[in-house]
Amino acid sequence: MDKKKYPKISRRGLLGGVLGAALLPVNKVLAKRLPGLIPPDDPTKSPGRGTSKLGQRSKYENPVKTTSDISSRTPLQDMYSTITPSDLHYERHHAGIPDIDPAKYELMIHGMVDRPMKFTLADLKSFPAVARTCFLECAGNFRTGKEEMTPQDILGLTSQSEWTGVMLSTIFREVGASHAAKWFLAEGSDAAVLTRSVPMYKAWDDAMIVYAQNGEAMRPEQGYPARLLLPGWEGNMNVKWLRRIEIGDEPWMTREETSKYTYPVKDKIRMFSFEMDARSIITYPVYPNKIKSGYLEIRGLAWSGRGKVTKVEVSTDGGKTWLDANLQGPVLSKAHTYFRHLWEWDGTATEIASRVTDETGYVQPSVQQLADARGTKAGGYHMNPINWWQIKADGSVLFKPE
Ligand SMILES: Nc1nc2c(c(=O)[nH]1)N[C@H]1C(S)=C(S)[C@@H](COP(=O)(O)O)O[C@H]1N2
Ligand SMILES: [Mo]
């Protein structure tokens, strides 16, 4: 080593440096070296807030659900990833949120079974547990009609959690459910006494009874202390505050299956439409964002009730060309999937959209394709068209109601 090229570090110099640093207040040193770094209300001057029994959001961050009497909507544009914080999970109640004492909770299972049984919450928790991340979505999710709409306004009736509970098949084996049974009825203990008929094959596949959400006991809004979880199937069938399951060989044709969740498709009536079709939505840039020319990351969410998202394409030229977006892994089945796409905006007006393909090969339809198939453009259930955002030359972004 050529010693001349390196300044000699003496023992004294080293000690002096250490002492000097110890004697001079750090922020004065920094202020000299990095003028502008130390703000007038320097948080390093006194200790901050202490610990707390319950954590809280930064007071500068306040994502909120928008609410009506019957539902509340998740602020999709505020999500950085796929798990919806539990207090931002959308809500849909047909007659409010019941107050259920977990010590008194019971789930009765009867009908075509060898052993009709009642399960307490502790009983349910004593079975081998499973955790699964999947989305929930109201079958009526999708609003349109004006340009000043956010993703929350358009599609806020979907959220995602990691749910923990017991496989319904485990419980059905316990009661000796008949293999000849074709359907089961799930009943909630809210004032709506919401009931839905579910085909048995879903019970033997991936249905669950869940009691926890994102690592803690499920929230009352989501069905505390236990709800039915049917991954990928319309929200309404995921009966909350579950109190009774009857096993049978025919659907019960409940109110939610005849007057609701049943709808005209051209000259026919569609009933029992279980799976939520694949759909996607850009969550940035959207109304009311304002963008600048140059590079920006187009972001959004895509999902399918039939399995995994395999592809999300983004168009930034009104649909002339489509490019594959990056999917944030791991991509889970029947789960919200985050996509990102780098785009250089040249400052001219254009329209952008996303289009998802799922593992069955199904491609999200355009508004026109959906209208041709359904005989309607908006309203009703299971509407999942591609949605466009208008980028104006001044950088403002507006929804394109079609
Ligand atoms: N018992 C009961 N279960 C219910 C409902 C209800 O009103 N009562 N609403 C249903 C509807 S329409 C939807 S979309 C989902 C909403 O679930 P969430 O409120 O946990 O988001 O729950 C379903 N399960
Ligand atoms: Mo719903």
XYZ file of C-alpha atoms and ligand atoms in Angstrom:
427
model
C 0.000 0.000 0.000
C 1.322 3.459 -0.909
C 1.062 5.334 2.393
C 1.316 8.793 0.807
C -2.010 8.499 -0.920
C -3.865 8.038 2.348
C -4.029 10.608 5.143
C -2.355 9.185 8.209
C -4.762 8.470 11.013
C -3.013 8.922 14.328
C -4.251 7.548 17.653
C -4.572 11.086 18.946
C -6.563 12.212 15.916
C -8.896 9.269 16.323
C -9.476 10.024 20.007
C -9.939 13.702 19.271
C -12.561 12.850 16.707
C -14.478 10.655 19.113
C -14.293 13.230 21.923
C -15.251 16.038 19.583
C -18.318 14.174 18.412
C -19.283 13.427 21.989
C -18.951 17.035 23.115
C -20.659 18.774 20.199
C -24.461 18.382 20.049
C -25.198 16.093 17.166
C -27.764 18.348 15.592
C -25.374 21.288 15.568
C -22.850 19.149 13.740
C -25.503 18.003 11.318
C -26.927 21.478 10.890
C -23.481 22.655 9.820
C -22.923 19.788 7.453
C -26.440 19.438 6.089
C -28.118 22.820 6.360
C -31.897 22.459 6.000
C -32.040 18.925 7.505
C -32.958 20.074 11.001
C -36.499 21.493 11.090
C -37.394 24.257 13.586
C -39.531 21.775 15.610
C -36.645 19.268 15.699
C -38.100 15.908 16.913
C -34.678 14.841 18.168
C -34.813 17.526 20.914
C -37.161 15.719 23.298
C -38.475 12.156 23.641
C -41.617 11.332 21.694
C -44.934 9.774 22.672
C -44.618 6.622 24.764
C -45.964 3.151 24.170
C -49.695 2.476 23.991
C -52.017 -0.488 24.524
C -53.450 -0.037 21.067
C -51.486 1.280 18.132
C -52.940 4.002 15.967
C -52.461 5.451 12.518
C -50.344 8.497 11.974
C -52.550 11.534 12.499
C -51.513 12.570 9.002
C -53.057 9.451 7.438
C -56.808 9.146 7.530
C -58.217 6.667 5.044
C -61.928 6.198 5.682
C -64.782 4.119 4.418
C -67.639 5.991 2.780
C -70.896 4.938 4.381
C -74.593 4.694 3.674
C -77.323 3.092 5.805
C -76.712 -0.326 4.292
C -73.076 -0.478 3.273
C -69.627 1.031 3.660
C -66.983 1.070 0.946
C -63.236 0.361 1.105
C -60.936 3.204 -0.060
C -59.214 1.045 -2.714
C -57.142 4.043 -3.860
C -55.447 4.165 -0.435
C -54.296 0.517 -0.448
C -50.573 -0.043 -0.943
C -50.955 -3.804 -1.081
C -53.569 -6.527 -1.038
C -54.603 -6.931 2.609
C -57.382 -4.545 3.580
C -56.810 -3.242 7.115
C -59.689 -4.774 9.111
C -61.163 -1.406 10.050
C -61.371 -0.526 6.350
C -63.072 -3.784 5.255
C -66.288 -2.973 3.381
C -69.551 -3.752 5.166
C -72.917 -4.816 3.892
C -75.645 -5.499 6.429
C -79.277 -6.153 5.634
C -80.473 -5.357 9.165
C -77.547 -3.996 11.152
C -74.771 -5.635 13.176
C -75.990 -7.936 15.957
C -74.204 -7.967 19.323
C -73.351 -11.609 19.977
C -71.826 -12.818 23.250
C -69.161 -15.360 22.228
C -69.771 -17.294 25.463
C -73.395 -17.894 24.401
C -72.709 -18.454 20.710
C -73.823 -21.764 19.214
C -73.867 -23.158 15.695
C -76.431 -25.899 15.048
C -75.967 -28.396 12.228
C -78.826 -30.731 11.308
C -80.714 -32.254 8.381
C -79.155 -35.029 6.290
C -76.513 -35.876 8.908
C -75.795 -38.929 11.088
C -75.368 -36.805 14.230
C -77.130 -33.433 14.529
C -74.848 -31.311 16.718
C -74.356 -27.906 18.293
C -70.917 -26.298 18.340
C -69.773 -23.575 20.707
C -67.099 -21.131 19.591
C -64.566 -23.073 21.680
C -65.654 -26.260 19.883
C -65.026 -24.624 16.495
C -61.605 -23.417 17.639
C -60.668 -26.897 18.863
C -60.614 -28.305 15.300
C -57.451 -28.117 13.171
C -57.335 -24.552 11.863
C -56.508 -23.166 8.445
C -55.659 -19.609 7.382
C -56.549 -18.418 3.909
C -56.185 -15.080 2.187
C -59.005 -14.304 -0.218
C -61.209 -11.442 -1.316
C -64.867 -10.831 -0.560
C -66.980 -8.906 -3.029
C -70.630 -7.902 -3.057
C -72.395 -9.236 -6.163
C -73.791 -5.719 -6.651
C -70.327 -4.107 -6.672
C -69.947 -1.555 -9.514
C -71.252 1.948 -9.801
C -70.831 4.315 -12.687
C -72.533 7.480 -13.924
C -70.222 10.447 -13.470
C -66.633 11.523 -14.081
C -65.865 12.590 -10.512
C -65.704 9.060 -9.086
C -62.901 7.371 -7.147
C -62.154 3.602 -7.164
C -63.930 3.556 -3.774
C -67.070 5.055 -5.341
C -66.931 2.715 -8.341
C -65.890 -0.580 -6.779
C -65.524 -0.170 -2.994
C -67.619 -3.223 -2.088
C -64.619 -5.553 -2.164
C -61.881 -6.137 0.417
C -59.373 -8.789 1.325
C -58.349 -10.408 4.607
C -56.377 -13.347 5.852
C -59.142 -15.449 7.426
C -58.577 -18.168 10.009
C -61.017 -20.901 10.899
C -61.925 -24.511 10.260
C -62.627 -26.201 6.938
C -66.356 -26.809 6.583
C -65.529 -30.332 5.345
C -63.949 -31.065 8.754
C -67.167 -30.077 10.536
C -69.324 -31.919 7.998
C -67.338 -35.121 8.628
C -67.828 -34.621 12.350
C -71.634 -34.543 11.983
C -71.598 -37.311 9.370
C -73.040 -35.275 6.502
C -74.727 -37.508 3.941
C -72.857 -37.945 0.683
C -76.238 -38.004 -1.019
C -76.881 -34.432 0.145
C -76.737 -31.837 -2.635
C -77.216 -28.527 -0.815
C -76.862 -26.938 2.575
C -78.597 -23.905 4.031
C -76.618 -21.296 5.992
C -78.537 -18.997 8.355
C -77.346 -15.820 10.071
C -78.460 -14.601 13.507
C -78.977 -10.960 12.499
C -82.416 -9.336 12.297
C -82.399 -10.103 8.543
C -81.987 -13.823 9.365
C -80.109 -13.957 6.094
C -80.252 -17.442 4.570
C -78.613 -18.888 1.487
C -78.536 -22.324 -0.136
C -75.047 -23.506 -1.054
C -74.183 -26.577 -3.161
C -72.464 -29.322 -1.142
C -69.518 -29.483 -3.557
C -68.344 -26.113 -2.193
C -68.359 -27.593 1.336
C -66.200 -30.518 0.221
C -63.923 -28.111 -1.687
C -62.743 -24.908 0.027
C -65.587 -23.535 2.209
C -64.655 -22.547 5.758
C -66.197 -21.359 8.995
C -63.949 -18.478 10.025
C -63.546 -16.745 13.382
C -60.431 -14.639 12.842
C -59.374 -11.934 10.433
C -55.871 -10.627 9.842
C -54.519 -12.334 12.939
C -57.157 -11.267 15.481
C -60.729 -12.227 16.297
C -63.046 -11.315 13.462
C -64.675 -7.896 13.653
C -68.409 -7.615 14.502
C -68.936 -5.940 11.094
C -67.570 -9.070 9.400
C -69.704 -11.574 11.349
C -68.275 -11.996 14.858
C -67.911 -14.527 16.269
C -68.106 -16.795 13.178
C -69.132 -16.599 9.520
C -69.258 -18.791 6.472
C -66.435 -18.140 3.991
C -66.920 -19.295 0.401
C -63.735 -18.213 -1.391
C -64.470 -16.491 -4.717
C -68.265 -16.674 -4.403
C -70.614 -13.704 -4.234
C -70.426 -11.810 -0.944
C -74.057 -12.415 -0.051
C -73.534 -16.182 0.344
C -70.781 -15.644 2.935
C -73.322 -15.669 5.772
C -72.205 -13.645 8.787
C -73.096 -14.351 12.425
C -73.676 -17.954 11.330
C -76.023 -19.829 13.688
C -77.526 -22.742 11.736
C -76.641 -25.071 8.872
C -79.180 -27.502 7.490
C -78.119 -30.188 5.061
C -80.556 -31.266 2.363
C -80.975 -32.312 -1.232
C -82.602 -29.229 -2.790
C -82.050 -25.475 -2.626
C -84.409 -23.712 -0.196
C -85.313 -20.855 -2.595
C -84.907 -18.208 0.087
C -85.702 -14.508 -0.248
C -82.058 -13.870 -1.237
C -82.404 -16.408 -4.042
C -85.729 -15.353 -5.499
C -86.364 -11.647 -5.001
C -82.636 -10.801 -4.852
C -79.422 -12.092 -6.439
C -81.526 -13.312 -9.329
C -81.661 -11.140 -12.422
C -82.666 -10.963 -16.069
C -80.058 -11.779 -18.688
C -81.723 -10.849 -21.957
C -84.864 -13.037 -22.106
C -83.785 -15.447 -19.339
C -83.521 -15.204 -15.557
C -80.135 -16.012 -14.036
C -80.214 -17.570 -10.555
C -77.488 -19.056 -8.375
C -74.597 -17.217 -10.005
C -71.930 -18.140 -7.507
C -68.450 -17.179 -8.757
C -67.366 -13.573 -8.967
C -66.011 -13.015 -12.471
C -62.493 -11.695 -12.964
C -62.123 -7.954 -12.790
C -59.484 -5.291 -12.312
C -59.301 -1.600 -11.561
C -56.543 0.985 -11.728
C -56.146 2.649 -8.329
C -53.431 5.142 -9.418
C -53.610 7.479 -11.261
C -57.334 8.057 -10.782
C -59.734 10.865 -9.938
C -58.853 13.220 -8.154
C -55.089 12.719 -8.754
C -53.141 15.189 -10.861
C -50.131 13.829 -12.751
C -47.023 15.342 -14.304
C -45.414 14.245 -17.568
C -42.542 11.773 -17.238
C -42.405 8.348 -15.651
C -45.117 7.182 -13.282
C -46.240 3.820 -11.992
C -49.777 2.801 -12.923
C -51.069 0.662 -10.043
C -54.154 -1.371 -9.352
C -55.908 -4.488 -8.151
C -57.118 -7.534 -10.083
C -58.897 -10.676 -8.910
C -60.986 -13.645 -9.988
C -63.451 -15.829 -8.104
C -62.401 -18.756 -10.304
C -58.731 -18.999 -9.378
C -55.497 -17.126 -9.935
C -54.960 -13.973 -11.926
C -52.561 -14.958 -14.723
C -52.252 -11.658 -16.581
C -53.118 -7.997 -16.248
C -52.716 -5.854 -19.335
C -52.650 -2.076 -19.300
C -53.493 0.213 -22.198
C -52.309 3.823 -22.124
C -53.499 4.707 -25.639
C -57.250 4.213 -25.432
C -57.122 0.504 -26.262
C -54.936 0.491 -29.402
C -52.185 -1.465 -27.624
C -52.057 -3.503 -24.420
C -48.895 -4.288 -22.436
C -48.434 -6.829 -19.633
C -48.239 -5.269 -16.171
C -46.032 -6.736 -13.417
C -47.931 -8.828 -10.893
C -46.850 -8.498 -7.278
C -46.238 -11.989 -5.952
C -47.182 -14.263 -4.438
C -50.273 -14.479 -6.632
C -52.936 -16.332 -4.630
C -56.032 -18.083 -5.889
C -59.315 -16.136 -5.523
C -57.363 -13.216 -4.120
C -56.753 -9.546 -4.815
C -53.528 -9.273 -6.794
C -51.581 -6.036 -7.013
C -50.293 -4.955 -10.427
C -47.817 -2.269 -11.399
C -46.930 -0.835 -14.798
C -44.282 1.784 -15.537
C -45.513 4.434 -17.978
C -43.895 7.522 -19.466
C -46.642 10.084 -19.948
C -45.827 12.507 -22.756
C -48.289 15.141 -21.563
C -50.980 14.542 -24.179
C -54.584 13.620 -23.401
C -55.276 9.888 -23.485
C -57.268 7.115 -21.818
C -55.909 4.304 -19.655
C -57.392 1.009 -18.484
C -56.513 -2.432 -17.136
C -57.798 -5.822 -18.300
C -57.347 -9.071 -16.362
C -57.135 -12.685 -17.539
C -57.609 -15.511 -15.025
C -56.332 -19.088 -14.983
C -59.466 -20.386 -16.711
C -58.526 -18.186 -19.705
C -61.428 -15.805 -19.041
C -60.691 -12.230 -20.142
C -62.406 -9.250 -18.489
C -64.980 -7.942 -21.008
C -65.409 -4.416 -22.338
C -68.559 -2.480 -21.427
C -69.901 -3.262 -24.911
C -69.112 -6.999 -24.752
C -70.801 -7.216 -21.364
C -73.810 -5.218 -22.548
C -74.145 -7.530 -25.591
C -74.079 -10.607 -23.339
C -76.333 -9.244 -20.585
C -78.659 -6.862 -22.345
C -77.693 -4.085 -19.893
C -74.721 -1.765 -19.435
C -74.910 -1.039 -15.737
C -76.924 -1.900 -12.670
C -77.765 -5.400 -11.527
C -75.363 -8.053 -10.280
C -72.048 -9.474 -11.489
C -71.102 -6.507 -13.666
C -67.336 -6.544 -14.263
C -66.512 -4.404 -17.314
C -63.117 -2.885 -18.106
C -63.096 0.664 -16.721
C -61.352 3.607 -18.414
C -59.767 6.688 -16.908
C -59.379 9.884 -18.939
C -56.022 11.624 -18.640
C -56.464 15.297 -19.547
C -53.639 17.394 -21.067
C -53.409 19.397 -17.805
C -52.691 16.156 -15.896
C -56.094 15.813 -14.244
C -57.704 12.375 -14.228
C -61.407 11.638 -14.590
C -63.408 8.406 -14.638
C -65.025 7.577 -17.970
C -68.628 6.590 -17.332
C -69.861 4.479 -20.260
N -76.155 -12.686 8.276
C -75.820 -11.890 7.266
N -74.826 -12.286 6.430
C -74.458 -11.497 5.395
C -75.118 -10.260 5.144
C -76.152 -9.866 6.051
O -76.755 -8.796 5.933
N -76.474 -10.711 7.098
N -74.757 -9.507 4.054
C -74.167 -10.257 2.950
C -73.676 -9.439 1.869
S -74.816 -8.845 0.766
C -72.333 -9.260 1.650
S -71.778 -8.466 0.278
C -71.341 -9.748 2.636
C -70.570 -8.562 3.178
O -69.594 -8.980 4.088
P -68.783 -7.896 4.936
O -69.795 -6.962 5.554
O -67.980 -8.654 5.910
O -67.916 -7.147 3.964
O -71.918 -10.420 3.720
C -73.058 -11.193 3.425
N -73.459 -11.925 4.586
Mo -73.718 -7.965 -1.049
